[in-house]
Every structure is written in structure tokens, then in C-alpha cells.
Short mmCIF file of C-alpha atoms in Angstrom, two decimals:
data_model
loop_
_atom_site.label_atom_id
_atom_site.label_comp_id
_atom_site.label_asym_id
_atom_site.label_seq_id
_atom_site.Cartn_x
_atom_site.Cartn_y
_atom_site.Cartn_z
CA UNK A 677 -21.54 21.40 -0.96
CA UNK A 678 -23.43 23.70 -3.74
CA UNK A 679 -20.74 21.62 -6.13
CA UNK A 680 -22.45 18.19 -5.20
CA UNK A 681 -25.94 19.84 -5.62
CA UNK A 682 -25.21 21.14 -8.58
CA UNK A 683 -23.18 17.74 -9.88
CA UNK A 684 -25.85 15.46 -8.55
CA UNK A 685 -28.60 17.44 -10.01
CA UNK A 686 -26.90 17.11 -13.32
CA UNK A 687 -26.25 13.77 -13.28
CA UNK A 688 -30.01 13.49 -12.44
CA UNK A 689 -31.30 15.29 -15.20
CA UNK A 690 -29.45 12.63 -17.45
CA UNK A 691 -30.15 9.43 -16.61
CA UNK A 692 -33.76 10.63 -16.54
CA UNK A 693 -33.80 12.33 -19.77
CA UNK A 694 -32.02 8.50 -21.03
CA UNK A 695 -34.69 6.59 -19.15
CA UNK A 696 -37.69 8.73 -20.63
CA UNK A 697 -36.17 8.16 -24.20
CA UNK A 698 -35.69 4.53 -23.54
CA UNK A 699 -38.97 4.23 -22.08
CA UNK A 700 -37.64 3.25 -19.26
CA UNK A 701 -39.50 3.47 -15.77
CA UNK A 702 -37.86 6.62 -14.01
CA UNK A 703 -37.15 5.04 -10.01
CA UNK A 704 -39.18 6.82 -7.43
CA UNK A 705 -36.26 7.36 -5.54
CA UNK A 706 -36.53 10.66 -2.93
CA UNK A 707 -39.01 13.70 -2.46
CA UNK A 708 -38.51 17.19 -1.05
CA UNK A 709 -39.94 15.35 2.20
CA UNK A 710 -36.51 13.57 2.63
CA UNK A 711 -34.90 16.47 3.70
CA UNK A 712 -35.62 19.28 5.90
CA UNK A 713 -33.18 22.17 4.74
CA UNK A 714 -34.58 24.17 7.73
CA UNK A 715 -33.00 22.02 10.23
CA UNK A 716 -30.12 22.58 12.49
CA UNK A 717 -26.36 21.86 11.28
CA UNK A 718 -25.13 18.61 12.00
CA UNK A 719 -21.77 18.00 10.75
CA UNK A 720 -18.63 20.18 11.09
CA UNK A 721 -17.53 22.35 8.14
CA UNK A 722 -14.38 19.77 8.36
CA UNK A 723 -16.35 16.49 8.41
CA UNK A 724 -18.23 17.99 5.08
CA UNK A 725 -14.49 18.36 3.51
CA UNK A 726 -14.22 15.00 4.49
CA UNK A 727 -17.06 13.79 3.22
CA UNK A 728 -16.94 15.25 -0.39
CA UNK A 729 -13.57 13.87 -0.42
CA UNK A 730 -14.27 10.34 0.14
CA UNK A 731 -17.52 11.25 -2.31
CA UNK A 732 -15.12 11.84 -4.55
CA UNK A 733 -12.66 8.81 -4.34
CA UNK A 734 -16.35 6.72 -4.00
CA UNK A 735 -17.24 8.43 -7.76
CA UNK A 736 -13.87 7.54 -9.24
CA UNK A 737 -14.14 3.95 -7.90
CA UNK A 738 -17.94 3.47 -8.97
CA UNK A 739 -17.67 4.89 -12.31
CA UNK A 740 -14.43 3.21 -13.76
CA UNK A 741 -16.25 -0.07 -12.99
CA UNK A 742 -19.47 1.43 -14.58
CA UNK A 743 -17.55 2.65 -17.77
CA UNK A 744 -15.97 -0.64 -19.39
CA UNK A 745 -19.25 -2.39 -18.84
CA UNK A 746 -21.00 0.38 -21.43
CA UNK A 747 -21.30 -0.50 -24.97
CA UNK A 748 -23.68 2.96 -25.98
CA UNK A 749 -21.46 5.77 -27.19
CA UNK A 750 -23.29 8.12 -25.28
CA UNK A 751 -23.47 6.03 -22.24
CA UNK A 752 -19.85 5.92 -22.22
CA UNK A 753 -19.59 9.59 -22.54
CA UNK A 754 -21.61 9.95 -19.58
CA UNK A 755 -19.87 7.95 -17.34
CA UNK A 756 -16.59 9.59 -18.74
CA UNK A 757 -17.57 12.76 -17.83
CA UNK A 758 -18.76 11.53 -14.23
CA UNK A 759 -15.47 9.73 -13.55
CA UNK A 760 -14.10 13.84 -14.66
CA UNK A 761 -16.72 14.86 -11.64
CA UNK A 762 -15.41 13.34 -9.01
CA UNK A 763 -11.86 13.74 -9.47
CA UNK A 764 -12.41 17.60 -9.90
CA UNK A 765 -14.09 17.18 -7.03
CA UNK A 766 -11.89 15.23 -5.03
CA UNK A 767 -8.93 17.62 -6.18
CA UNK A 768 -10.93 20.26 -5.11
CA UNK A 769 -12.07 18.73 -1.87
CA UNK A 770 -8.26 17.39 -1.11
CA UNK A 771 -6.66 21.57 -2.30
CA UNK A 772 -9.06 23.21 0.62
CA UNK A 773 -8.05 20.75 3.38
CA UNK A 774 -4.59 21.41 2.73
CA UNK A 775 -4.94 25.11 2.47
CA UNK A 776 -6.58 24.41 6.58
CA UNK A 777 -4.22 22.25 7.41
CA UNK A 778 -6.51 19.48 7.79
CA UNK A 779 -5.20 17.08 5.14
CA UNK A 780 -4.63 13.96 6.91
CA UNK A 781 -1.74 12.31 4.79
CA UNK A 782 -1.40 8.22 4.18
CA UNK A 783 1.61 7.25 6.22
CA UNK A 784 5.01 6.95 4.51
CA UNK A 785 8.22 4.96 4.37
CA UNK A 786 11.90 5.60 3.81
CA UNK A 787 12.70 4.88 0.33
CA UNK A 788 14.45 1.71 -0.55
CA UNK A 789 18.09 1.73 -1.25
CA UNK A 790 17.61 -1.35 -4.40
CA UNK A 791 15.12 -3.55 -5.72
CA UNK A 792 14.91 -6.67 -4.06
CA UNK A 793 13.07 -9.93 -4.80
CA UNK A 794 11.24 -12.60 -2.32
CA UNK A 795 13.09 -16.00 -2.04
CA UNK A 796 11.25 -16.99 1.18
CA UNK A 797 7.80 -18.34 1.69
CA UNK A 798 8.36 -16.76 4.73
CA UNK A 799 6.84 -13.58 2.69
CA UNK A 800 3.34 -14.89 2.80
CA UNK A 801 2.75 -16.17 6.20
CA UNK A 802 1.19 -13.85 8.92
CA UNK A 803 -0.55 -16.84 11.37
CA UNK A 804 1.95 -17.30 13.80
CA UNK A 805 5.47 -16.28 15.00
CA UNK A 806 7.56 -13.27 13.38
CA UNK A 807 5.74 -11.65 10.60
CA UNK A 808 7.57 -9.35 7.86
CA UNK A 809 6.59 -5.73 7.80
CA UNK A 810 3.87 -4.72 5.99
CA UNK A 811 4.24 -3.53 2.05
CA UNK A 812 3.45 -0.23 0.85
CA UNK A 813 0.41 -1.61 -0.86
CA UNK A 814 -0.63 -3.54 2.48
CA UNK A 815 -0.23 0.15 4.35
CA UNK A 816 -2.10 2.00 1.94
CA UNK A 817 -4.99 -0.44 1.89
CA UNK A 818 -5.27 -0.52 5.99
CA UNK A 819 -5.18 3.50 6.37
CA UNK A 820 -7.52 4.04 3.30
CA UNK A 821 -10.03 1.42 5.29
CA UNK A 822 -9.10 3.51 8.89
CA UNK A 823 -9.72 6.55 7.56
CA UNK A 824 -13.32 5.37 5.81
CA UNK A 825 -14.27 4.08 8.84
CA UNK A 826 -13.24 6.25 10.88
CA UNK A 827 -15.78 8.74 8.53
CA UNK A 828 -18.39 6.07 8.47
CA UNK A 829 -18.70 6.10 12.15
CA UNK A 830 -18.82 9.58 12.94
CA UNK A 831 -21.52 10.07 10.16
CA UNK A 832 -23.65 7.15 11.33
CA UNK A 833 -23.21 8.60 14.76
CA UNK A 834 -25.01 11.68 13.46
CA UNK A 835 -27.72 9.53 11.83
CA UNK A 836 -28.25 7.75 14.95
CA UNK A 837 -29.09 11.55 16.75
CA UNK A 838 -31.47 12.23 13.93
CA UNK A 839 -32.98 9.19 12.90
CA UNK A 840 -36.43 8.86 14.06
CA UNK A 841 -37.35 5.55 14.59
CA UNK A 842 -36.12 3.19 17.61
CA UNK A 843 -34.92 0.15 14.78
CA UNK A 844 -33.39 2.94 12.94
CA UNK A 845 -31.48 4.49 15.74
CA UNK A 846 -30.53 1.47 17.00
CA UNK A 847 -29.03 0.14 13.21
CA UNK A 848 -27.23 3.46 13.13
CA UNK A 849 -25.79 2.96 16.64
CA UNK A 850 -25.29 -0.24 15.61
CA UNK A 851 -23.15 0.67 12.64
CA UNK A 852 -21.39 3.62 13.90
CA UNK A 853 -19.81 0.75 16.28
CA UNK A 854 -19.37 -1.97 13.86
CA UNK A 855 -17.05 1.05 12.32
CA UNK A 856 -15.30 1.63 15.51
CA UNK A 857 -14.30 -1.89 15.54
CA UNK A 858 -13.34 -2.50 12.15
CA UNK A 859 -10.95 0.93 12.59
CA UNK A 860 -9.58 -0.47 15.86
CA UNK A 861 -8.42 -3.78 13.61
CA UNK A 862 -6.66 -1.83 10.65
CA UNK A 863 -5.26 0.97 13.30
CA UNK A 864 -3.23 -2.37 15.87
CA UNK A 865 -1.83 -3.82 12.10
CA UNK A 866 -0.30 -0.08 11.73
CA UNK A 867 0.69 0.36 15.26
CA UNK A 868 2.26 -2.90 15.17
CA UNK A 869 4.56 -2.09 12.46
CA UNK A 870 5.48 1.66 14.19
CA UNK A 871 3.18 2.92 11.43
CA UNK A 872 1.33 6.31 12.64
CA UNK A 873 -2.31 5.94 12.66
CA UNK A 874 -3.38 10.33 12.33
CA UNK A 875 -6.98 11.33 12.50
CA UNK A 876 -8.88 14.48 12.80
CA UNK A 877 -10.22 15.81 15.87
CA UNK A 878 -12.67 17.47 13.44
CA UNK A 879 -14.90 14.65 12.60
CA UNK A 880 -17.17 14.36 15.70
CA UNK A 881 -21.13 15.41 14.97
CA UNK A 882 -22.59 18.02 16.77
CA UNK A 883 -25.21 17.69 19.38
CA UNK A 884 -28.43 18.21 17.14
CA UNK A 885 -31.41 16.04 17.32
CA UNK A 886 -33.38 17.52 15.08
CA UNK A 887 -34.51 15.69 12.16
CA UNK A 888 -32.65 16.61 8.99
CA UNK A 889 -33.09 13.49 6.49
CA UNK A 890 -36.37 11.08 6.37
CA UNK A 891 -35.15 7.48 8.25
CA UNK A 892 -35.84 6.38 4.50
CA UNK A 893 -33.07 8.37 2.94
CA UNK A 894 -30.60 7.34 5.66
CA UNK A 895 -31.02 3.59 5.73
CA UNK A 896 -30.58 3.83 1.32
CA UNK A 897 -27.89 5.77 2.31
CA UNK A 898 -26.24 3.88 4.76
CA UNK A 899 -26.84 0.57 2.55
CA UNK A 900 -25.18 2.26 -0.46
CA UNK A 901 -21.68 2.71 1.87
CA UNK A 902 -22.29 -0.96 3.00
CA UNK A 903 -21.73 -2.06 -0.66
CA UNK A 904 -19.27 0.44 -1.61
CA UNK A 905 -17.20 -1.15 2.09
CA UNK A 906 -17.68 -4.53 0.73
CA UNK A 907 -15.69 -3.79 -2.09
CA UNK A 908 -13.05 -1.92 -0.90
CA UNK A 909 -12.65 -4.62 2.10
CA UNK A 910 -12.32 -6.96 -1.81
CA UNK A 911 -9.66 -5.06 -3.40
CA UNK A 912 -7.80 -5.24 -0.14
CA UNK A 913 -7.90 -9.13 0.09
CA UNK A 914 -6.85 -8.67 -3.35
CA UNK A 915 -3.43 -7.22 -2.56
CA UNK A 916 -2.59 -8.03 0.82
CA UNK A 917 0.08 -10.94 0.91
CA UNK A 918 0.09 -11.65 3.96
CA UNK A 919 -2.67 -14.59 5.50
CA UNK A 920 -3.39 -12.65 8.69
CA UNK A 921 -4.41 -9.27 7.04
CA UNK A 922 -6.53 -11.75 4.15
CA UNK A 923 -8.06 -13.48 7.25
CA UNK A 924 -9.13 -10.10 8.78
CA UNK A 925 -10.94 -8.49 5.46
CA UNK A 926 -12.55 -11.92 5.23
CA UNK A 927 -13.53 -11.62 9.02
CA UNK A 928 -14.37 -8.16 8.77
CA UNK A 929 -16.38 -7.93 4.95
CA UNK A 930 -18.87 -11.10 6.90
CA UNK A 931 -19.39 -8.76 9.80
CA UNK A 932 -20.65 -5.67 6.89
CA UNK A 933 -22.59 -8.36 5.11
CA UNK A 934 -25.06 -8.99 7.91
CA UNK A 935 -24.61 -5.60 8.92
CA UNK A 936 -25.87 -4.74 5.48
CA UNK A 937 -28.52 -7.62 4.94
CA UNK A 938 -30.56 -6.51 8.30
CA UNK A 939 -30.20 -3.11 7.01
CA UNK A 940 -31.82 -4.60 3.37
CA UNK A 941 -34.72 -6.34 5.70
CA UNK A 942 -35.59 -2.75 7.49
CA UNK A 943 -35.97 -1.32 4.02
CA UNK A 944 -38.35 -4.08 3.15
CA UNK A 945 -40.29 -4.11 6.40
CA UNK A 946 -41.07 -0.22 5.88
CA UNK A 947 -41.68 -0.45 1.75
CA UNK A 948 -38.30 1.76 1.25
CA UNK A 949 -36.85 -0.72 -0.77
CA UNK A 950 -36.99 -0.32 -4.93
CA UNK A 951 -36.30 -3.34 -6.57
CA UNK A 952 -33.95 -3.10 -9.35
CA UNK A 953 -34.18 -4.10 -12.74
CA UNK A 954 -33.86 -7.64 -13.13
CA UNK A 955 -33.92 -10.69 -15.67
CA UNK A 956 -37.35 -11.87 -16.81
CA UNK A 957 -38.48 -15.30 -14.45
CA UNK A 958 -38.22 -17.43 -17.56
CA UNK A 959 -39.48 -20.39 -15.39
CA UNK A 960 -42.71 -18.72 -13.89
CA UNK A 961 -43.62 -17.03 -17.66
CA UNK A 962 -43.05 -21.14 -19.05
CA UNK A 963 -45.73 -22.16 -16.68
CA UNK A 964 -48.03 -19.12 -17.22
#
């Protein structure tokens, strides 16, 4: 965890010291208030493994799309060294797990014995009747989404013990089931197939109730795996061939959407909400 601190502290220190050259208005974004390092442990030793792994993967993911959309030289270094970050740290992350014996591995198939091509539409259906077996790609895809929510509900479990307002509590409860469901969906396509579904024991919260983050930090929070869900649940559509599995991710990304928009009107309602930069209202300035 001191890794993160120190990596997020960095990364801090840099976009600020870009934003004060720029002129640029620094966001208010949290205070010391946020987070009560006093408070009682919450997650596992394993779940934090866990965590900083996915952290990881989530940094690779959010700053490859962040780096061809840079023009600035130094910009582009930045994000270059970020996207070094987070795989060091989900190396790292991914090295101690196995040393436990806690690394949960992607299933796996028997290799194939020659290349083959597809010469029936057959390939693409998935409504009714036989379906093929799913593609390695397909797999991959449903266990990477099992195992994130499979995280994302045992960490918004814990922010549901902590949080401290009912309509917080309740949107984490909320959430920590909408995860539940959505890793019930992707773990019946594996079983279905014979595929092994493994997950940790490990990733349960404790039992504490005391506060440890402001109901402020874990809605932004919470919003900010929303997003990065959405996309994933994208990609996914992306390379799944099959119309059932595309029909699901559709299903399922419309169920995170609302999810994520009454989380969006919670932020408003309480002022936690920053608005981010945005294009000048070229109508309203035209009118005065």
C-alpha cells in the first residue's frame, strides 16, 4: 500500500505543478478529513493484493487511452511513465499473490491441434438452440468481468459498513448486489461451457463499522469504478461473437448506467460533485 501512497502522491505533485504553470484551476478534490487513518482495518491483507492488482490493470487501461490523445511532449512523458506505474505495480501486486498462493489464474483450454476457419453462420448465433463453445477471447473477457465484480462487491460491501449516511449505505448495498448479479451472469456462461469459475475465500470485509473514508470520498470513488465497468463491459461487446453474450453486456452496462447516474445525482444533492472542464456555452455568451 506505501507503493500507491507514494505513486499517487507523485502523480499528484505533477499534474498540480502542470496546472499551476498553465494557470490552470487546481480541483478541490479531497482533505485530510476524508480519511481517518486511526480507524479500524477493514479489508483483508488479501483483498488489498487484490485490490492493487486490479489498480494496476485499471492504470494500464486508463493511461494507454490517455497517452495517444496527448500532443505536449511532456504530457506524453507523463502518462508514459504512469502507464510504467501500474504495470510495476501490477507485476508486483500479481509476484506476492503467487508467492501466497493466492493467485487466482484465468481459466485455460487444451491447445488446438490446427488452425481452423469458420464456414458456418452458425458461429455467431447464441439466441436459441445449440450454441458453440465459447472462444478464448469470449472466456477471458467473462472471468476478467467475474473476477472485477466479484472485487467490486466485496469492497462496496465494506463501504456499505462504513458509510455514514442512510442514501449512502443503501447505494453501497445497492451496488455491492448489482455486482453479485452481474458475477452470477458471467460465472452460468462459464459453468455452461465446463469452464471453472475459482475465487478467493479471502475477499470478504471484516466486521468494522467504524468510519474510515468521508461518504464523499466513497461515492467519487465508487462512481470512478462505475465508468471504468462501463468500459470494460464495451471492450467485451467488442469481442464477443456470439449474440447472447453481446445481449448480456448490453443488458448488464444499462443496469451500471443507472446504477452510476443515481450515484452522479447523490453527489449533486450533497455538493460533492466537481464539474469538469468543459467547452465554453457559445450560445449563452452570443446572447450575453
Amino acid at each position: 500500500m506505501r507503493v500507491c501512497f507514494r505513486l499517487s502522491k507523485r502523480h499528484i505533485e505533477i499534474i498540480a505543478d502542470i496546472f499551476k504553470e498553465e494557470k490552470f484551476p487546481i480541483p478541490v478534490g479531497f482533505i485530510d478529513q476524508d480519511v481517518n487513518l486511526n480507524a479500524a482495518r477493514l479489508f483483508t491483507d488479501e483483498f488489498m493484493l487484490y485490490y492493487i492488482q486490479n489498480m494496476g490493470m485499471m492504470g494500464i487501461n486508463s493511461y494507454s487511452i490517455a497517452l495517444p490523445s496527448s500532443a505536449r511532449i511532456d504530457i506524453r512523458e507523463f502518462y508514459t511513465n504512469c502507464m510504467q506505474s501500474s504495470l510495476e505495480l501490477f507485476n508486483r501486486a500479481s509476484n506476492v499473490l503467487q508467492e501466497k498462493g493466492l493467485f487466482i489464474r484465468a481459466p485455460y483450454i487444451p491447445y488446438p491441434i490446427q488452425a481452423e476457419f469458420v464456414h458456418k453462420q452458425h458461429f455467431m448465433a447464441g439466441w436459441l438452440g445449440k450454441q458453440r463453445p465459447l472462444t478464448t477471447i469470449e472466456i477471458c473477457f467473462l472471468f476478467d468481468n467475474l473476477y472485477r465484480n466479484s472485487l467490486g462487491s466485496a469492497l462496496l460491501t465494506g463501504f456499505s459498513q462504513v458509510a455514514q449516511s442512510n442514501e449512502v449505505r443503501s447505494y453501497m448495498v445497492r451496488g455491492a448486489e448489482i455486482a453479485k448479479h452481474h458475477s452470477a451472469v458471467f460465472s452460468k456462461f462459464l459453468s455452461e461451457d465446463n469452464i471453472p469459475t475459482p475465487m478467493s475465500w479471502s475477499l470478504a470485509p471484516l466486521t468494522s463499522k467504524e468510519p474510515v473514508f468521508s461518504d464523499k470520498l466513497l461515492m467519487f470513488h465508487t462512481t470512478a469504478l462505475n465508468n471504468a465497468g462501463m468500459g470494460y463491459y464495451g471492450a467485451s461487446m467488442g469481442e464477443s461473437a456470439r449474440k447472447d453474450l453481446f445481449a448480456a453486456y448490453t443488458r448488464l452496462s444499462v443496469e451500471v448506467a443507472e446504477f452510476a447516474g443515481d450515484g452522479a445525482n447523490i453527489m449533486i444533492d450533497n455538493g460533492w460533485l466537481e464539474k469538469p472542464p468543459s467547452a465554453p456555452d457559445r450560445q449563452n455568451l452570443g446572447n450575453g
